[in-house]
Each structure stands twice: as structure tokens, then as C-alpha cells.
PDB file of C-alpha atoms and ligand atoms in Angstrom:
ATOM      1  CA  VAL V   1      19.297  13.648  -3.029  1.00 42.00           C
ATOM      2  CA  ASN V   2      22.051  12.147  -0.965  1.00 46.00           C
ATOM      3  CA  ARG V   3      22.115   8.389  -0.792  1.00 47.00           C
ATOM      4  CA  PRO V   4      24.146   7.240   2.141  1.00 47.00           C
ATOM      5  CA  GLY V   5      25.477   3.739   1.632  1.00 47.00           C
ATOM      6  CA  THR V   6      25.790   2.922   5.276  1.00 48.00           C
ATOM      7  CA  ALA V   7      25.572   5.152   8.298  1.00 45.00           C
ATOM      8  CA  LYS V   8      29.291   4.649   8.844  1.00 51.00           C
ATOM      9  CA  THR V   9      30.320   6.376   5.648  1.00 85.00           C
ATOM     10  CA  ALA V  10      27.788   9.173   5.907  1.00 94.00           C
ATOM     11  CA  ARG V  11      29.010  12.735   5.546  1.00 96.00           C
ATOM     12  CA  VAL V  12      27.842  15.304   8.073  1.00 97.00           C
ATOM     13  CA  LEU V  13      28.076  19.102   7.949  1.00 98.00           C
ATOM     14  CA  VAL V  14      28.273  20.913  11.289  1.00 98.00           C
ATOM     15  CA  VAL V  15      27.349  24.626  11.261  1.00 98.00           C
ATOM     16  CA  GLU V  16      28.210  26.061  14.664  1.00 98.00           C
ATOM     17  CA  ASP V  17      29.910  29.365  15.519  1.00 97.00           C
ATOM     18  CA  GLU V  18      31.273  28.270  18.900  1.00 96.00           C
ATOM     19  CA  HIS V  19      34.583  26.853  17.754  1.00 97.00           C
ATOM     20  CA  HIS V  20      35.113  24.628  20.789  1.00 96.00           C
ATOM     21  CA  LEU V  21      31.694  23.069  20.480  1.00 96.00           C
ATOM     22  CA  ALA V  22      32.032  22.649  16.716  1.00 97.00           C
ATOM     23  CA  ALA V  23      35.383  20.914  17.159  1.00 97.00           C
ATOM     24  CA  GLY V  24      33.986  18.660  19.900  1.00 96.00           C
ATOM     25  CA  ILE V  25      31.032  17.626  17.775  1.00 97.00           C
ATOM     26  CA  ALA V  26      33.217  17.049  14.726  1.00 98.00           C
ATOM     27  CA  GLU V  27      35.735  14.976  16.663  1.00 97.00           C
ATOM     28  CA  ASN V  28      33.048  12.755  18.177  1.00 96.00           C
ATOM     29  CA  LEU V  29      31.307  12.215  14.855  1.00 97.00           C
ATOM     30  CA  GLU V  30      34.642  11.324  13.266  1.00 96.00           C
ATOM     31  CA  LEU V  31      35.312   8.810  16.028  1.00 95.00           C
ATOM     32  CA  GLU V  32      32.022   7.182  15.052  1.00 93.00           C
ATOM     33  CA  GLY V  33      33.304   6.878  11.501  1.00 94.00           C
ATOM     34  CA  TYR V  34      31.477   9.755   9.840  1.00 96.00           C
ATOM     35  CA  ARG V  35      33.093  12.188   7.453  1.00 96.00           C
ATOM     36  CA  VAL V  36      32.648  15.667   8.866  1.00 98.00           C
ATOM     37  CA  ASP V  37      32.847  19.230   7.532  1.00 98.00           C
ATOM     38  CA  VAL V  38      32.477  22.339   9.665  1.00 98.00           C
ATOM     39  CA  ALA V  39      31.231  25.855   8.897  1.00 98.00           C
ATOM     40  CA  HIS V  40      31.273  28.654  11.469  1.00 97.00           C
ATOM     41  CA  ASP V  41      28.637  31.072  10.212  1.00 97.00           C
ATOM     42  CA  GLY V  42      25.295  30.999   8.455  1.00 97.00           C
ATOM     43  CA  LYS V  43      26.428  32.296   5.098  1.00 97.00           C
ATOM     44  CA  SER V  44      29.220  29.788   4.558  1.00 97.00           C
ATOM     45  CA  GLY V  45      27.006  27.084   6.064  1.00 98.00           C
ATOM     46  CA  LEU V  46      24.320  27.763   3.480  1.00 98.00           C
ATOM     47  CA  GLU V  47      26.885  27.681   0.679  1.00 97.00           C
ATOM     48  CA  ARG V  48      27.982  24.236   1.831  1.00 97.00           C
ATOM     49  CA  ILE V  49      24.457  22.889   2.392  1.00 97.00           C
ATOM     50  CA  VAL V  50      23.179  23.708  -1.080  1.00 96.00           C
ATOM     51  CA  ARG V  51      26.053  21.809  -2.680  1.00 96.00           C
ATOM     52  CA  ARG V  52      24.217  18.727  -1.381  1.00 93.00           C
ATOM     53  CA  GLU V  53      27.312  16.788  -0.525  1.00 94.00           C
ATOM     54  CA  HIS V  54      26.049  15.849   2.923  1.00 96.00           C
ATOM     55  CA  ASP V  55      23.719  13.220   4.321  1.00 94.00           C
ATOM     56  CA  LEU V  56      22.887  15.347   7.332  1.00 96.00           C
ATOM     57  CA  VAL V  57      23.365  18.917   8.540  1.00 97.00           C
ATOM     58  CA  VAL V  58      23.721  19.779  12.232  1.00 97.00           C
ATOM     59  CA  LEU V  59      22.689  23.435  12.262  1.00 97.00           C
ATOM     60  CA  ASP V  60      22.979  25.812  15.200  1.00 96.00           C
ATOM     61  CA  VAL V  61      20.145  28.356  15.456  1.00 93.00           C
ATOM     62  CA  MET V  62      22.087  31.266  16.950  1.00 92.00           C
ATOM     63  CA  LEU V  63      24.662  32.160  14.321  1.00 94.00           C
ATOM     64  CA  PRO V  64      26.269  35.493  13.449  1.00 91.00           C
ATOM     65  CA  GLY V  65      24.833  37.185  10.377  1.00 88.00           C
ATOM     66  CA  MET V  66      22.228  34.777   9.089  1.00 95.00           C
ATOM     67  CA  ASP V  67      20.623  32.631  11.791  1.00 94.00           C
ATOM     68  CA  GLY V  68      19.940  28.919  11.452  1.00 95.00           C
ATOM     69  CA  PHE V  69      16.242  29.357  10.656  1.00 94.00           C
ATOM     70  CA  ALA V  70      17.061  31.649   7.723  1.00 96.00           C
ATOM     71  CA  VAL V  71      19.773  29.258   6.513  1.00 97.00           C
ATOM     72  CA  CYS V  72      17.330  26.345   6.570  1.00 95.00           C
ATOM     73  CA  ARG V  73      14.566  28.296   4.858  1.00 95.00           C
ATOM     74  CA  ARG V  74      16.875  29.416   2.051  1.00 96.00           C
ATOM     75  CA  ALA V  75      18.246  25.923   1.557  1.00 95.00           C
ATOM     76  CA  ARG V  76      14.697  24.573   1.240  1.00 91.00           C
ATOM     77  CA  GLU V  77      13.754  27.389  -1.159  1.00 91.00           C
ATOM     78  CA  GLN V  78      16.595  26.188  -3.344  1.00 92.00           C
ATOM     79  CA  GLY V  79      15.096  22.702  -3.356  1.00 86.00           C
ATOM     80  CA  CYS V  80      17.725  21.224  -1.081  1.00 89.00           C
ATOM     81  CA  ASN V  81      16.191  18.491   1.092  1.00 85.00           C
ATOM     82  CA  THR V  82      19.140  17.290   3.132  1.00 90.00           C
ATOM     83  CA  PRO V  83      17.885  16.509   6.651  1.00 90.00           C
ATOM     84  CA  ILE V  84      18.580  19.283   9.121  1.00 93.00           C
ATOM     85  CA  LEU V  85      19.021  18.733  12.839  1.00 93.00           C
ATOM     86  CA  PHE V  86      18.716  22.061  14.656  1.00 92.00           C
ATOM     87  CA  LEU V  87      20.662  22.871  17.788  1.00 93.00           C
ATOM     88  CA  THR V  88      18.297  25.182  19.624  1.00 86.00           C
ATOM     89  CA  ALA V  89      19.416  27.543  22.347  1.00 76.00           C
ATOM     90  CA  LYS V  90      16.705  26.737  24.842  1.00 64.00           C
ATOM     91  CA  GLY V  91      14.493  23.962  23.652  1.00 55.00           C
ATOM     92  CA  GLU V  92      11.496  26.191  24.047  1.00 64.00           C
ATOM     93  CA  LEU V  93       8.475  25.022  22.145  1.00 66.00           C
ATOM     94  CA  GLY V  94       8.433  28.274  20.139  1.00 73.00           C
ATOM     95  CA  ASP V  95      11.962  27.681  18.909  1.00 72.00           C
ATOM     96  CA  ARG V  96      11.261  24.083  18.014  1.00 70.00           C
ATOM     97  CA  LEU V  97       8.200  24.977  16.018  1.00 71.00           C
ATOM     98  CA  ARG V  98      10.015  27.835  14.287  1.00 77.00           C
ATOM     99  CA  GLY V  99      12.675  25.372  13.271  1.00 77.00           C
ATOM    100  CA  LEU V 100      10.125  22.955  11.883  1.00 74.00           C
ATOM    101  CA  ASP V 101       8.332  25.800  10.107  1.00 75.00           C
ATOM    102  CA  ALA V 102      11.612  26.766   8.481  1.00 80.00           C
ATOM    103  CA  GLY V 103      11.853  23.245   7.057  1.00 80.00           C
ATOM    104  CA  GLY V 104      13.943  21.534   9.729  1.00 83.00           C
ATOM    105  CA  ASP V 105      13.502  17.838  10.474  1.00 81.00           C
ATOM    106  CA  ASP V 106      14.663  17.503  14.007  1.00 84.00           C
ATOM    107  CA  TYR V 107      16.132  19.456  16.900  1.00 85.00           C
ATOM    108  CA  LEU V 108      18.285  19.006  19.933  1.00 88.00           C
ATOM    109  CA  ALA V 109      18.156  21.510  22.798  1.00 87.00           C
ATOM    110  CA  LYS V 110      21.370  22.982  24.168  1.00 89.00           C
ATOM    111  CA  PRO V 111      23.041  22.070  26.387  1.00 89.00           C
ATOM    112  CA  PHE V 112      23.141  18.438  25.311  1.00 91.00           C
ATOM    113  CA  HIS V 113      25.429  15.487  25.927  1.00 92.00           C
ATOM    114  CA  LEU V 114      27.486  14.504  22.899  1.00 93.00           C
ATOM    115  CA  GLU V 115      26.159  10.960  23.380  1.00 92.00           C
ATOM    116  CA  GLU V 116      22.677  12.288  22.788  1.00 91.00           C
ATOM    117  CA  LEU V 117      23.753  14.000  19.606  1.00 94.00           C
ATOM    118  CA  LEU V 118      25.419  10.830  18.342  1.00 94.00           C
ATOM    119  CA  LEU V 119      22.296   8.776  19.032  1.00 90.00           C
ATOM    120  CA  ARG V 120      20.199  11.331  17.230  1.00 90.00           C
ATOM    121  CA  VAL V 121      22.476  11.404  14.203  1.00 93.00           C
ATOM    122  CA  LYS V 122      22.502   7.621  14.056  1.00 90.00           C
ATOM    123  CA  ALA V 123      18.713   7.446  14.283  1.00 87.00           C
ATOM    124  CA  ILE V 124      18.229   9.978  11.487  1.00 87.00           C
ATOM    125  CA  LEU V 125      20.555   8.124   9.131  1.00 87.00           C
ATOM    126  CA  ARG V 126      19.104   4.725  10.051  1.00 85.00           C
ATOM    127  CA  ARG V 127      15.553   5.851   9.347  1.00 83.00           C
ATOM    128  CA  TRP V 128      16.744   7.138   6.008  1.00 81.00           C
ATOM    129  CA  GLU V 129      17.986   3.672   5.071  1.00 80.00           C
ATOM    130  CA  TRP V 130      14.591   2.252   5.971  1.00 80.00           C
ATOM    131  CA  TYR V 131      12.942   4.883   3.805  1.00 82.00           C
ATOM    132  CA  THR V 132      15.022   4.228   0.702  1.00 79.00           C
ATOM    133  CA  ASP V 133      14.465   0.479   0.898  1.00 80.00           C
ATOM    134  CA  VAL V 134      11.598   0.538  -1.623  1.00 77.00           C
ATOM    135  CA  PRO V 135      11.553  -1.263  -4.987  1.00 77.00           C
ATOM    136  CA  GLN V 136      11.941   1.188  -7.885  1.00 72.00           C
ATOM    137  CA  THR V 137       8.703  -0.127  -9.391  1.00 74.00           C
ATOM    138  CA  GLU V 138       6.676   0.831  -6.348  1.00 79.00           C
ATOM    139  CA  SER V 139       8.205   4.188  -5.797  1.00 89.00           C
ATOM    140  CA  VAL V 140       5.435   6.468  -7.119  1.00 94.00           C
ATOM    141  CA  VAL V 141       2.503   7.357  -4.872  1.00 94.00           C
ATOM    142  CA  ARG V 142      -0.544   8.863  -6.625  1.00 96.00           C
ATOM    143  CA  PHE V 143      -3.472  10.515  -4.908  1.00 97.00           C
ATOM    144  CA  GLY V 144      -6.016  12.672  -6.703  1.00 95.00           C
ATOM    145  CA  GLN V 145      -4.066  14.705  -9.216  1.00 96.00           C
ATOM    146  CA  ASN V 146      -1.013  14.645  -6.995  1.00 98.00           C
ATOM    147  CA  GLU V 147       1.955  12.395  -7.348  1.00 97.00           C
ATOM    148  CA  PHE V 148       5.090  11.798  -5.407  1.00 96.00           C
ATOM    149  CA  ASP V 149       8.190   9.740  -6.136  1.00 94.00           C
ATOM    150  CA  ILE V 150       9.633   8.134  -3.027  1.00 91.00           C
ATOM    151  CA  HIS V 151      13.080   7.727  -4.553  1.00 87.00           C
ATOM    152  CA  SER V 152      13.608  11.187  -5.965  1.00 88.00           C
ATOM    153  CA  LEU V 153      11.602  12.986  -3.223  1.00 89.00           C
ATOM    154  CA  GLN V 154      10.050  14.982  -6.051  1.00 93.00           C
ATOM    155  CA  GLY V 155       6.339  15.560  -6.181  1.00 96.00           C
ATOM    156  CA  ARG V 156       3.834  17.350  -8.338  1.00 97.00           C
ATOM    157  CA  SER V 157       0.600  18.747  -6.937  1.00 97.00           C
ATOM    158  CA  TRP V 158      -2.830  19.088  -8.577  1.00 96.00           C
ATOM    159  CA  ASP V 159      -1.997  22.580  -9.918  1.00 97.00           C
ATOM    160  CA  GLY V 160       1.198  21.431 -11.603  1.00 97.00           C
ATOM    161  CA  THR V 161       3.538  22.835  -8.969  1.00 96.00           C
ATOM    162  CA  ALA V 162       6.729  20.836  -8.452  1.00 95.00           C
ATOM    163  CA  HIS V 163       7.631  20.002  -4.842  1.00 93.00           C
ATOM    164  CA  ALA V 164      10.910  18.851  -3.374  1.00 90.00           C
ATOM    165  CA  LEU V 165       9.880  17.195  -0.124  1.00 92.00           C
ATOM    166  CA  THR V 166      12.138  17.115   2.896  1.00 87.00           C
ATOM    167  CA  GLN V 167      13.105  13.665   4.096  1.00 86.00           C
ATOM    168  CA  LYS V 168      10.757  13.709   7.055  1.00 87.00           C
ATOM    169  CA  GLU V 169       7.817  14.922   4.963  1.00 92.00           C
ATOM    170  CA  ALA V 170       8.541  12.145   2.503  1.00 93.00           C
ATOM    171  CA  MET V 171       8.824   9.545   5.241  1.00 92.00           C
ATOM    172  CA  ILE V 172       5.490  10.517   6.754  1.00 94.00           C
ATOM    173  CA  LEU V 173       3.866  10.347   3.345  1.00 95.00           C
ATOM    174  CA  LYS V 174       5.386   6.910   2.848  1.00 94.00           C
ATOM    175  CA  VAL V 175       4.141   5.611   6.200  1.00 93.00           C
ATOM    176  CA  LEU V 176       0.625   6.861   5.485  1.00 96.00           C
ATOM    177  CA  SER V 177       0.532   5.636   1.896  1.00 94.00           C
ATOM    178  CA  GLU V 178       1.573   2.138   2.938  1.00 92.00           C
ATOM    179  CA  ARG V 179      -1.570   1.938   5.051  1.00 94.00           C
ATOM    180  CA  PRO V 180      -4.283   3.556   2.920  1.00 95.00           C
ATOM    181  CA  ALA V 181      -7.566   4.345   4.656  1.00 95.00           C
ATOM    182  CA  GLU V 182      -6.207   3.118   7.983  1.00 96.00           C
ATOM    183  CA  VAL V 183      -5.867   5.247  11.063  1.00 97.00           C
ATOM    184  CA  VAL V 184      -2.182   5.672  11.881  1.00 96.00           C
ATOM    185  CA  SER V 185      -1.416   7.022  15.328  1.00 93.00           C
ATOM    186  CA  ARG V 186       1.061   9.814  15.943  1.00 89.00           C
ATOM    187  CA  GLU V 187       3.110   7.417  18.060  1.00 87.00           C
ATOM    188  CA  GLU V 188       3.361   4.957  15.194  1.00 89.00           C
ATOM    189  CA  MET V 189       4.541   7.740  12.919  1.00 89.00           C
ATOM    190  CA  LEU V 190       7.130   8.884  15.435  1.00 85.00           C
ATOM    191  CA  GLU V 191       8.424   5.359  15.782  1.00 84.00           C
ATOM    192  CA  ALA V 192       8.606   4.787  12.028  1.00 86.00           C
ATOM    193  CA  VAL V 193       9.983   8.157  10.997  1.00 87.00           C
ATOM    194  CA  TRP V 194      12.151   9.262  13.909  1.00 82.00           C
ATOM    195  CA  GLY V 195      12.827   5.893  15.456  1.00 76.00           C
ATOM    196  CA  TYR V 196      13.050   7.068  19.019  1.00 63.00           C
ATOM    197  CA  GLU V 197      10.615   8.292  21.579  1.00 55.00           C
ATOM    198  CA  ALA V 198      12.173  11.233  23.379  1.00 54.00           C
ATOM    199  CA  PHE V 199      11.737  13.584  20.470  1.00 57.00           C
ATOM    200  CA  PRO V 200       9.797  15.004  18.910  1.00 58.00           C
ATOM    201  CA  SER V 201       6.530  15.691  20.598  1.00 69.00           C
ATOM    202  CA  THR V 202       3.440  14.379  18.905  1.00 71.00           C
ATOM    203  CA  ARG V 203       2.697  17.996  17.979  1.00 77.00           C
ATOM    204  CA  THR V 204       5.566  17.756  15.559  1.00 80.00           C
ATOM    205  CA  ILE V 205       3.600  15.233  13.546  1.00 87.00           C
ATOM    206  CA  ASP V 206       0.762  17.740  13.255  1.00 89.00           C
ATOM    207  CA  ASN V 207       3.213  20.295  11.942  1.00 87.00           C
ATOM    208  CA  PHE V 208       4.448  17.914   9.252  1.00 90.00           C
ATOM    209  CA  ILE V 209       0.911  16.995   8.235  1.00 95.00           C
ATOM    210  CA  LEU V 210       0.182  20.712   7.809  1.00 94.00           C
ATOM    211  CA  ARG V 211       3.211  20.942   5.550  1.00 92.00           C
ATOM    212  CA  LEU V 212       1.935  18.050   3.419  1.00 96.00           C
ATOM    213  CA  ARG V 213      -1.537  19.542   3.210  1.00 97.00           C
ATOM    214  CA  LYS V 214      -0.141  22.893   2.096  1.00 96.00           C
ATOM    215  CA  ARG V 215       1.705  21.157  -0.677  1.00 96.00           C
ATOM    216  CA  PHE V 216      -0.973  18.762  -1.936  1.00 98.00           C
ATOM    217  CA  GLU V 217      -4.460  19.764  -0.843  1.00 97.00           C
ATOM    218  CA  ARG V 218      -6.509  22.232  -2.899  1.00 96.00           C
ATOM    219  CA  ASP V 219      -7.899  23.577   0.339  1.00 96.00           C
ATOM    220  CA  PRO V 220      -5.520  22.695   3.182  1.00 96.00           C
ATOM    221  CA  SER V 221      -8.134  23.672   5.764  1.00 95.00           C
ATOM    222  CA  SER V 222     -10.568  21.147   4.329  1.00 95.00           C
ATOM    223  CA  PRO V 223      -8.373  18.175   3.390  1.00 97.00           C
ATOM    224  CA  ARG V 224      -9.469  15.369   1.051  1.00 97.00           C
ATOM    225  CA  PHE V 225      -6.415  13.126   1.487  1.00 97.00           C
ATOM    226  CA  PHE V 226      -4.786  13.777   4.850  1.00 97.00           C
ATOM    227  CA  HIS V 227      -7.520  13.424   7.467  1.00 96.00           C
ATOM    228  CA  THR V 228      -7.220  14.158  11.142  1.00 95.00           C
ATOM    229  CA  VAL V 229      -8.605  11.464  13.418  1.00 94.00           C
ATOM    230  CA  ARG V 230      -9.138  13.388  16.608  1.00 92.00           C
ATOM    231  CA  GLY V 231      -7.221  12.191  19.615  1.00 89.00           C
ATOM    232  CA  VAL V 232      -5.509   9.419  17.636  1.00 92.00           C
ATOM    233  CA  GLY V 233      -3.645  10.420  14.525  1.00 94.00           C
ATOM    234  CA  TYR V 234      -4.184  10.550  10.800  1.00 96.00           C
ATOM    235  CA  ARG V 235      -5.772   8.653   7.964  1.00 96.00           C
ATOM    236  CA  PHE V 236      -4.714   8.897   4.325  1.00 97.00           C
ATOM    237  CA  THR V 237      -7.205   8.242   1.514  1.00 96.00           C
ATOM    238  CA  PRO V 238      -5.461   8.096  -1.865  1.00 95.00           C
ATOM    239  CA  GLN V 239      -8.754   8.238  -3.763  1.00 94.00           C
ATOM    240  CA  GLY V 240      -9.777  11.391  -1.893  1.00 95.00           C
ATOM    241  CA  GLU V 241     -12.740  11.863   0.336  1.00 91.00           C
ATOM    242  CA  ASP V 242     -15.047  14.787   0.880  1.00 84.00           C
ATOM    243  CA  PRO V 243     -14.458  16.441   4.209  1.00 73.00           C
ATOM    244  CA  PRO V 244     -17.289  16.090   6.746  1.00 70.00           C
ATOM    245  CA  LYS V 245     -19.836  18.890   6.364  1.00 68.00           C
TER     246      LYS V 245
HETATM  247 CA1  LIG O 301      25.700  29.732  18.338  1.00 65.14          CA
END
């Protein structure tokens, strides 16, 4: 897991095949004080990502050879949980959801203003600092036969399977576990985890909850820990609760 000291010294990998755009992004990030590396295709991007030297990856979807979704999926399969900000071609809902399904954390639709990208990058790194600000002694969350360590991002589910959570999955779990048995609205989760309102849609939260259920619930379609509160948000019960009949 990368542990950025401050946002200013964070290291960002940009994977983008349009050389002009890649150079423009890199230059602007460097002006903000970030250290930046660039890859121009999916294969070399993946090689860089899994070395885990970066605090954030800006990953274009349309890449020659291996596309951004495949790159992200493979990185996650290898247990790499560096946050990934997708650059999607259109910003269509389908593309966004595909990106989140592949294990992405965030997306920005092309064309975008560089200012927007910088704000997004800043927000992602800032939320990460908030997340890691937890005393070591309080870093393990237990629910049922599941456990999750906030610091290492490593979890173990009821069947003994090890899970490397992505940063956003981990952040959502942290927000919920800090307020056990309380209803937490999607808006509150967006504010805490993403730190800005424009993105993502509240549907994104649902997608992340599905990811958590798949990891930790015996029967994800009938959850005991991550409950939907219709029209509002979610409620987490660490002791488990039988689903309504
Ligand atoms: Ca491209």
C-alpha cells in the first residue's frame, strides 16, 4: 500500500496513448508539485502499476492493445489497490459502471479541463490522508467471521478468503463501521469518501456496496451486514442481522 506523506509529494502514473494529452497532464501535475511517470500503452502501464510505486494512477480507457478496463482488472487480480482514476471516452453511464466493475475508483469524462483533473487528483489524495488517520490500535474492523484491517487494506472473509480492498471500498467500509447500526446516506458517503459533489452519482455508492457484499457476505443477495435502507442509503450491523423475510 502506498502511503503518501503529503499530497504535494505524491507520485502519479499517467497511462494515456495520446502523447500530447499525456504530456499536458504530466506537465500540469508536475507544476502542482507531484512526481509524474507516463506510460503510453496498456501493457507497459500495467507493468508500472503493479510495481506499486504510485499513489494514484490516471488511466485512459481507450488504449492500444490492452484497454484500460483490462489493465485495471489485472492490476486488481494481482492484489494491487492503488486508486485508479479512469479517463473515459464519453462519460456514458455504461462506461462509468464498467470502469467501476473493473475495480476503478473514480472517472473523469473526456474532454475535460485540466483544472478539473487537478481538482480530482487533489481530492482523491486528500481523502486518502483522512482515511489513514486512524490509530493503529483501532485499525481492525470485525463483523461476523469477517475482519478487515484499515491500515493494510487486507481483509479476510468468513470462508477464509483473503481480500485486498481498493481504497474506495476500504473508505466506504470505514465510514460505515464508524457509525454502526446507523443509517448513512449516499450523500454522506460521497462527501466522506470522494470529497466533492459533482462525481460520482449516488449509483456509484450502490456499486461499491455490491463489491463489499460480494467479498464479505455469505449470500450477497441477502446481506446480514450491509443493509440497504431504501431511498436513503445504507446501514452496517457488525453483529449481523437476519435479512427481512
Ligand atoms: Ca486513448
